[in-house]
Amino acid sequence: MEKIQELKETRDEIQNLYSTATRERVKKVLQDEMERVEREIETEEKSAAKPAFKKPQVTLTKITSYAWDQSSKFVKIYINLEEVETLPEENVSTKFTSKSLELKVLGLKGKNYHFQIVNLLHPILPESSSVKVKSGRVTLLLKKDKDENWSCLTVTENLKKMKEQPKLDDKKDPGEGIMDLMRKMLIGGSDFKIIYRHYATLYFVFCVDSSESELGILDLIQVFVETLDKCFENVCELDLIFHMDKVHFILQEIVMGGMVLETNMSEILTHIEAQNKLEKSEAGISAAPQRAMSAVRNISPNLHNLPKPNINLPSIKSLPHINLPSFK
């Protein structure tokens, strides 16, 4: 037990060094050493483990199939076990620490089940963690110490993800290095291939089935680029960024649903011109009220400069004074 404790302390110290390391080579050395220590801990724990009781008809089964999700406060682990709800409460036991958990299910159909996770990704609160048993399912509720997102359950899984993360190869040509990086990130297999052409500062990349003709795809990219050049007059990055909807429309005239529809540039430009006329006509109708308001605004400042008409009204003679009789 002392050796296991010493190995665990060594692992924790390596983790602290890994979190403060900045150089990739140092991180790799620490990562390899941590994995080696993890294997030693697992070997020592297996050799030191002794069953509490042993019966010929009872076997020990390690639980490897589970699912998990999380909320802002809890990490939930789901384990499916048929008829687990029929067991007494004392047959389902758990042990939580800040960085590990252990579940034991005893006497279920003549078997003992064991589930354990060590070296959790983030600390948990053991006193606020619990287990729930429902029909055919055991749910472990791990209370988060902090409100933070878990990308995985253990530090080992996180290190493995970081190790497998694709990186750009600085030794290769920049264009080839980018294509290798995209192939690893987006494809991850040999059923597809990436074909691209480089024009000045623009890269046009197509991901196609491995059975497609490379020369055919290169010709298709050429048609696409020439069509863009005709529509934008010397196409550049800004044209693609600020007119992405038009770029998508042009591409859909050439390819849609993985099928090549048209490669004749004249036909493609005809459809694009028809679309542009339709957009202009719709813009004219929608802009008519704005043009009317603009015309009124242009006229109103000149109203005070208009000549004032000289209107002479005829003079009206004063009415005669009339004395009305008084009534008593």
Short mmCIF file of C-alpha atoms in Angstrom, two decimals:
data_model
loop_
_atom_site.label_atom_id
_atom_site.label_comp_id
_atom_site.label_asym_id
_atom_site.label_seq_id
_atom_site.Cartn_x
_atom_site.Cartn_y
_atom_site.Cartn_z
CA MET A 1 0.00 0.00 0.00
CA GLU A 2 2.88 2.38 0.71
CA LYS A 3 4.25 1.83 -2.77
CA ILE A 4 0.86 2.57 -4.34
CA GLN A 5 0.57 5.77 -2.30
CA GLU A 6 4.05 6.83 -3.35
CA LEU A 7 3.22 6.20 -7.01
CA LYS A 8 0.05 8.26 -6.71
CA GLU A 9 1.97 11.14 -5.16
CA THR A 10 4.51 10.89 -7.98
CA ARG A 11 1.67 11.00 -10.52
CA ASP A 12 0.16 14.11 -8.89
CA GLU A 13 3.52 15.87 -8.90
CA ILE A 14 4.01 15.07 -12.60
CA GLN A 15 0.56 16.50 -13.30
CA ASN A 16 1.51 19.75 -11.56
CA LEU A 17 4.70 19.95 -13.60
CA TYR A 18 2.75 19.25 -16.80
CA SER A 19 0.30 22.06 -16.07
CA THR A 20 3.15 24.58 -15.71
CA ALA A 21 5.31 23.33 -18.61
CA THR A 22 5.39 25.46 -21.77
CA ARG A 23 7.69 23.56 -24.15
CA GLU A 24 6.19 20.78 -26.26
CA ARG A 25 9.19 18.47 -25.77
CA VAL A 26 8.98 18.81 -21.99
CA LYS A 27 5.24 18.16 -22.08
CA LYS A 28 5.77 14.99 -24.13
CA VAL A 29 8.36 13.66 -21.66
CA LEU A 30 6.05 14.37 -18.72
CA GLN A 31 3.10 12.81 -20.53
CA ASP A 32 5.03 9.59 -21.27
CA GLU A 33 6.22 9.38 -17.68
CA MET A 34 2.69 9.93 -16.35
CA GLU A 35 1.33 7.10 -18.50
CA ARG A 36 4.11 4.80 -17.24
CA VAL A 37 3.28 5.67 -13.60
CA GLU A 38 -0.43 5.05 -14.29
CA ARG A 39 0.40 1.57 -15.56
CA GLU A 40 2.49 0.85 -12.47
CA ILE A 41 -0.35 1.99 -10.19
CA GLU A 42 -2.82 -0.24 -11.98
CA THR A 43 -0.44 -3.23 -11.73
CA GLU A 44 0.18 -2.68 -8.02
CA GLU A 45 -3.53 -2.25 -7.26
CA LYS A 46 -4.36 -5.50 -9.06
CA SER A 47 -1.69 -7.39 -7.15
CA ALA A 48 -2.75 -5.91 -3.80
CA ALA A 49 -6.50 -6.37 -4.31
CA LYS A 50 -8.08 -9.15 -2.26
CA PRO A 51 -11.79 -10.06 -2.42
CA ALA A 52 -13.77 -9.53 0.80
CA PHE A 53 -15.27 -12.96 0.46
CA LYS A 54 -15.01 -15.70 -2.09
CA LYS A 55 -17.70 -18.04 -3.21
CA PRO A 56 -17.33 -20.53 -6.06
CA GLN A 57 -20.64 -19.49 -7.69
CA VAL A 58 -19.89 -15.74 -7.59
CA THR A 59 -17.67 -14.08 -10.22
CA LEU A 60 -16.21 -10.56 -10.35
CA THR A 61 -17.26 -8.57 -13.40
CA LYS A 62 -15.67 -5.25 -14.29
CA ILE A 63 -18.09 -2.70 -15.72
CA THR A 64 -16.67 -1.14 -18.89
CA SER A 65 -19.83 0.04 -20.66
CA TYR A 66 -21.33 3.31 -19.47
CA ALA A 67 -22.53 6.71 -20.64
CA TRP A 68 -22.17 10.16 -19.13
CA ASP A 69 -23.30 13.74 -19.49
CA GLN A 70 -23.12 16.89 -17.42
CA SER A 71 -25.01 19.92 -16.23
CA SER A 72 -23.69 23.12 -14.69
CA LYS A 73 -23.46 21.46 -11.24
CA PHE A 74 -23.20 17.67 -11.77
CA VAL A 75 -21.46 15.06 -13.89
CA LYS A 76 -23.82 12.09 -14.37
CA ILE A 77 -22.62 8.56 -15.15
CA TYR A 78 -25.21 6.00 -16.34
CA ILE A 79 -24.67 2.25 -15.98
CA ASN A 80 -27.28 -0.23 -17.24
CA LEU A 81 -27.73 -3.38 -15.09
CA GLU A 82 -30.85 -5.49 -15.52
CA GLU A 83 -32.93 -6.04 -12.35
CA VAL A 84 -30.55 -3.99 -10.23
CA GLU A 85 -33.58 -2.40 -8.54
CA THR A 86 -34.40 -5.77 -6.94
CA LEU A 87 -31.26 -5.75 -4.78
CA PRO A 88 -31.23 -4.52 -1.16
CA GLU A 89 -29.75 -1.06 -0.65
CA GLU A 90 -26.69 -2.45 1.16
CA ASN A 91 -25.73 -4.44 -1.95
CA VAL A 92 -25.08 -1.21 -3.89
CA SER A 93 -22.21 0.77 -2.37
CA THR A 94 -20.15 3.72 -3.53
CA LYS A 95 -16.96 5.46 -2.48
CA PHE A 96 -16.18 9.00 -3.60
CA THR A 97 -12.99 11.03 -3.25
CA SER A 98 -12.12 14.40 -4.73
CA LYS A 99 -10.47 12.73 -7.76
CA SER A 100 -11.96 9.21 -7.95
CA LEU A 101 -15.11 7.11 -7.56
CA GLU A 102 -15.88 3.44 -6.98
CA LEU A 103 -19.12 1.47 -7.34
CA LYS A 104 -19.82 -2.08 -6.14
CA VAL A 105 -22.94 -4.07 -6.92
CA LEU A 106 -23.02 -7.41 -5.08
CA GLY A 107 -25.12 -10.52 -5.66
CA LEU A 108 -26.87 -9.53 -8.88
CA LYS A 109 -27.79 -12.82 -10.60
CA GLY A 110 -24.83 -14.54 -8.95
CA LYS A 111 -22.30 -11.91 -9.95
CA ASN A 112 -20.46 -9.03 -8.32
CA TYR A 113 -20.03 -5.90 -10.42
CA HIS A 114 -17.28 -3.37 -9.94
CA PHE A 115 -16.85 0.06 -11.52
CA GLN A 116 -14.02 2.49 -10.77
CA ILE A 117 -12.63 5.71 -12.22
CA VAL A 118 -9.44 7.25 -10.85
CA ASN A 119 -7.76 10.54 -11.64
CA LEU A 120 -10.87 12.48 -12.64
CA LEU A 121 -10.41 15.42 -14.96
CA HIS A 122 -11.54 17.96 -12.34
CA PRO A 123 -12.13 17.74 -8.57
CA ILE A 124 -15.56 16.79 -7.20
CA LEU A 125 -17.24 17.21 -3.81
CA PRO A 126 -17.47 13.70 -2.29
CA GLU A 127 -19.94 14.67 0.45
CA SER A 128 -22.40 16.05 -2.15
CA SER A 129 -22.05 13.14 -4.61
CA SER A 130 -24.54 10.27 -4.57
CA VAL A 131 -25.92 7.21 -6.33
CA LYS A 132 -29.47 6.52 -7.55
CA VAL A 133 -30.87 3.10 -8.45
CA LYS A 134 -33.80 2.94 -10.85
CA SER A 135 -35.31 0.27 -13.05
CA GLY A 136 -32.37 -1.41 -14.79
CA ARG A 137 -30.01 1.53 -14.25
CA VAL A 138 -27.51 2.91 -11.74
CA THR A 139 -26.84 6.65 -11.92
CA LEU A 140 -23.78 8.21 -10.26
CA LEU A 141 -24.12 11.93 -9.53
CA LEU A 142 -20.75 13.66 -9.14
CA LYS A 143 -21.02 17.16 -7.69
CA LYS A 144 -18.63 19.54 -9.44
CA ASP A 145 -16.26 21.50 -7.26
CA LYS A 146 -16.38 24.36 -9.80
CA ASP A 147 -18.82 25.30 -12.53
CA GLU A 148 -16.65 24.29 -15.48
CA ASN A 149 -17.09 22.15 -18.58
CA TRP A 150 -15.71 18.59 -18.66
CA SER A 151 -14.39 17.55 -22.08
CA CYS A 152 -13.88 13.98 -20.80
CA LEU A 153 -13.90 12.09 -17.47
CA THR A 154 -10.22 11.52 -16.69
CA VAL A 155 -6.89 13.28 -17.05
CA THR A 156 -5.54 10.30 -18.99
CA GLU A 157 -8.26 10.64 -21.64
CA ASN A 158 -7.54 14.36 -21.93
CA LEU A 159 -3.83 13.76 -22.40
CA LYS A 160 -4.55 11.13 -25.04
CA LYS A 161 -6.75 13.58 -26.95
CA MET A 162 -4.05 16.23 -26.82
CA LYS A 163 -1.47 13.72 -28.02
CA GLU A 164 -3.63 12.64 -30.97
CA GLN A 165 -4.57 16.19 -31.95
CA PRO A 166 -3.37 16.88 -35.52
CA LYS A 167 -0.56 19.42 -35.83
CA LEU A 168 0.91 21.31 -38.74
CA ASP A 169 4.22 19.89 -39.99
CA ASP A 170 6.65 22.80 -40.25
CA LYS A 171 9.16 20.79 -42.29
CA LYS A 172 6.82 20.31 -45.27
CA ASP A 173 5.77 22.78 -47.93
CA PRO A 174 3.08 25.10 -46.44
CA GLY A 175 0.47 24.02 -48.96
CA GLU A 176 1.17 20.32 -48.45
CA GLY A 177 1.26 20.76 -44.66
CA ILE A 178 -2.18 22.43 -44.67
CA MET A 179 -3.61 19.61 -46.76
CA ASP A 180 -2.21 16.95 -44.42
CA LEU A 181 -3.67 18.78 -41.42
CA MET A 182 -7.11 19.01 -43.06
CA ARG A 183 -6.97 15.36 -44.05
CA LYS A 184 -6.34 14.32 -40.45
CA MET A 185 -8.98 16.65 -38.99
CA LEU A 186 -11.81 16.21 -41.51
CA ILE A 187 -11.37 12.77 -43.03
CA GLY A 188 -9.36 10.41 -40.86
CA GLY A 189 -9.51 7.57 -43.37
CA SER A 190 -8.50 6.34 -46.82
CA ASP A 191 -11.99 6.39 -48.41
CA PHE A 192 -11.58 10.05 -49.34
CA LYS A 193 -8.89 12.26 -50.75
CA ILE A 194 -8.25 15.98 -50.93
CA ILE A 195 -7.55 17.69 -54.26
CA TYR A 196 -6.66 21.35 -54.41
CA ARG A 197 -5.27 24.06 -56.67
CA HIS A 198 -3.36 27.14 -55.62
CA TYR A 199 -4.06 30.50 -57.30
CA ALA A 200 -1.93 33.38 -55.95
CA THR A 201 -3.14 33.68 -52.34
CA LEU A 202 -6.25 31.52 -52.78
CA TYR A 203 -6.54 27.78 -52.14
CA PHE A 204 -9.51 25.90 -53.61
CA VAL A 205 -9.91 22.53 -51.85
CA PHE A 206 -12.26 19.69 -52.83
CA CYS A 207 -12.82 16.59 -50.68
CA VAL A 208 -13.89 13.69 -52.94
CA ASP A 209 -14.21 9.90 -52.99
CA SER A 210 -10.99 8.03 -53.49
CA SER A 211 -12.37 6.66 -56.77
CA GLU A 212 -12.73 10.13 -58.37
CA SER A 213 -10.38 11.18 -61.15
CA GLU A 214 -7.87 13.75 -59.90
CA LEU A 215 -7.53 15.37 -63.33
CA GLY A 216 -11.31 15.64 -63.61
CA ILE A 217 -11.56 17.39 -60.24
CA LEU A 218 -8.68 19.73 -61.17
CA ASP A 219 -10.57 20.69 -64.35
CA LEU A 220 -13.71 21.25 -62.26
CA ILE A 221 -11.81 23.58 -59.93
CA GLN A 222 -10.51 25.45 -62.98
CA VAL A 223 -14.07 25.98 -64.26
CA PHE A 224 -15.16 27.20 -60.83
CA VAL A 225 -12.26 29.67 -60.55
CA GLU A 226 -12.71 31.03 -64.09
CA THR A 227 -16.42 31.53 -63.44
CA LEU A 228 -15.62 33.44 -60.24
CA ASP A 229 -13.12 35.56 -62.17
CA LYS A 230 -15.74 36.42 -64.80
CA CYS A 231 -18.33 37.36 -62.19
CA PHE A 232 -16.06 39.39 -59.89
CA GLU A 233 -13.49 40.66 -62.45
CA ASN A 234 -10.16 39.47 -61.07
CA VAL A 235 -11.46 37.59 -58.03
CA CYS A 236 -9.64 38.09 -54.71
CA GLU A 237 -10.08 37.15 -51.04
CA LEU A 238 -12.36 40.11 -50.30
CA ASP A 239 -14.76 39.09 -53.06
CA LEU A 240 -15.14 35.64 -51.50
CA ILE A 241 -15.51 37.03 -47.96
CA PHE A 242 -18.07 39.76 -48.65
CA HIS A 243 -20.07 37.92 -51.34
CA MET A 244 -20.24 34.43 -49.85
CA ASP A 245 -23.90 34.03 -50.91
CA LYS A 246 -22.98 34.67 -54.54
CA VAL A 247 -20.03 32.24 -54.32
CA HIS A 248 -22.38 29.54 -53.00
CA PHE A 249 -24.84 30.25 -55.84
CA ILE A 250 -22.07 29.87 -58.44
CA LEU A 251 -20.88 26.63 -56.87
CA GLN A 252 -24.44 25.24 -56.80
CA GLU A 253 -24.72 25.91 -60.51
CA ILE A 254 -21.70 23.63 -60.99
CA VAL A 255 -22.04 21.02 -58.22
CA MET A 256 -25.01 20.09 -56.05
CA GLY A 257 -25.51 17.11 -53.75
CA GLY A 258 -22.14 15.67 -54.73
CA MET A 259 -23.11 15.56 -58.43
CA VAL A 260 -21.57 17.69 -61.21
CA LEU A 261 -24.45 19.56 -62.88
CA GLU A 262 -22.76 21.81 -65.42
CA THR A 263 -19.22 22.47 -66.67
CA ASN A 264 -20.06 24.73 -69.64
CA MET A 265 -19.03 28.19 -68.51
CA SER A 266 -21.37 29.96 -70.95
CA GLU A 267 -24.40 28.15 -69.51
CA ILE A 268 -23.27 28.88 -65.96
CA LEU A 269 -22.79 32.61 -66.70
CA THR A 270 -26.21 32.76 -68.38
CA HIS A 271 -27.92 31.45 -65.24
CA ILE A 272 -25.93 33.82 -63.04
CA GLU A 273 -26.84 36.80 -65.22
CA ALA A 274 -30.53 35.83 -65.02
CA GLN A 275 -30.24 35.67 -61.24
CA ASN A 276 -28.56 39.11 -61.15
CA LYS A 277 -31.37 40.65 -63.24
CA LEU A 278 -33.97 39.13 -60.94
CA GLU A 279 -32.18 40.55 -57.89
CA LYS A 280 -31.96 44.01 -59.51
CA SER A 281 -35.67 44.01 -60.38
CA GLU A 282 -36.61 42.98 -56.85
CA ALA A 283 -34.30 45.64 -55.47
CA GLY A 284 -35.95 48.28 -57.71
CA ILE A 285 -39.42 47.46 -56.46
CA SER A 286 -38.39 47.42 -52.81
CA ALA A 287 -36.43 50.69 -53.21
CA ALA A 288 -39.27 52.69 -54.85
CA PRO A 289 -40.59 54.16 -51.54
CA GLN A 290 -37.07 55.18 -50.57
CA ARG A 291 -36.54 56.95 -53.89
CA ALA A 292 -39.82 58.84 -53.45
CA MET A 293 -38.81 60.01 -49.99
CA SER A 294 -35.40 61.06 -51.31
CA ALA A 295 -37.04 63.13 -54.06
CA VAL A 296 -39.23 64.93 -51.52
CA ARG A 297 -36.19 65.69 -49.37
CA ASN A 298 -34.36 67.13 -52.39
CA ILE A 299 -37.30 69.41 -53.23
CA SER A 300 -38.15 70.68 -49.74
CA PRO A 301 -34.94 72.78 -49.20
CA ASN A 302 -35.77 74.81 -52.38
CA LEU A 303 -39.35 75.66 -51.44
CA HIS A 304 -38.37 78.95 -49.73
CA ASN A 305 -36.64 80.15 -52.97
CA LEU A 306 -39.85 80.01 -55.02
CA PRO A 307 -41.21 83.51 -56.04
CA LYS A 308 -44.08 84.69 -53.90
CA PRO A 309 -47.20 85.68 -55.86
CA ASN A 310 -48.35 89.33 -55.57
CA ILE A 311 -52.05 89.16 -54.77
CA ASN A 312 -53.94 92.49 -54.53
CA LEU A 313 -57.29 92.18 -52.89
CA PRO A 314 -59.91 94.86 -53.68
CA SER A 315 -60.50 97.35 -50.90
CA ILE A 316 -63.82 97.09 -49.10
CA LYS A 317 -65.65 100.35 -48.29
CA SER A 318 -66.55 100.91 -44.70
CA LEU A 319 -70.13 100.13 -43.84
CA PRO A 320 -72.45 103.09 -42.92
CA HIS A 321 -73.18 103.72 -39.25
CA ILE A 322 -76.73 102.71 -38.34
CA ASN A 323 -78.47 103.95 -35.20
CA LEU A 324 -80.84 101.34 -33.86
CA PRO A 325 -83.76 102.46 -31.70
CA SER A 326 -83.65 101.61 -28.07
CA PHE A 327 -86.37 99.53 -26.42
CA LYS A 328 -87.72 100.24 -22.98
#
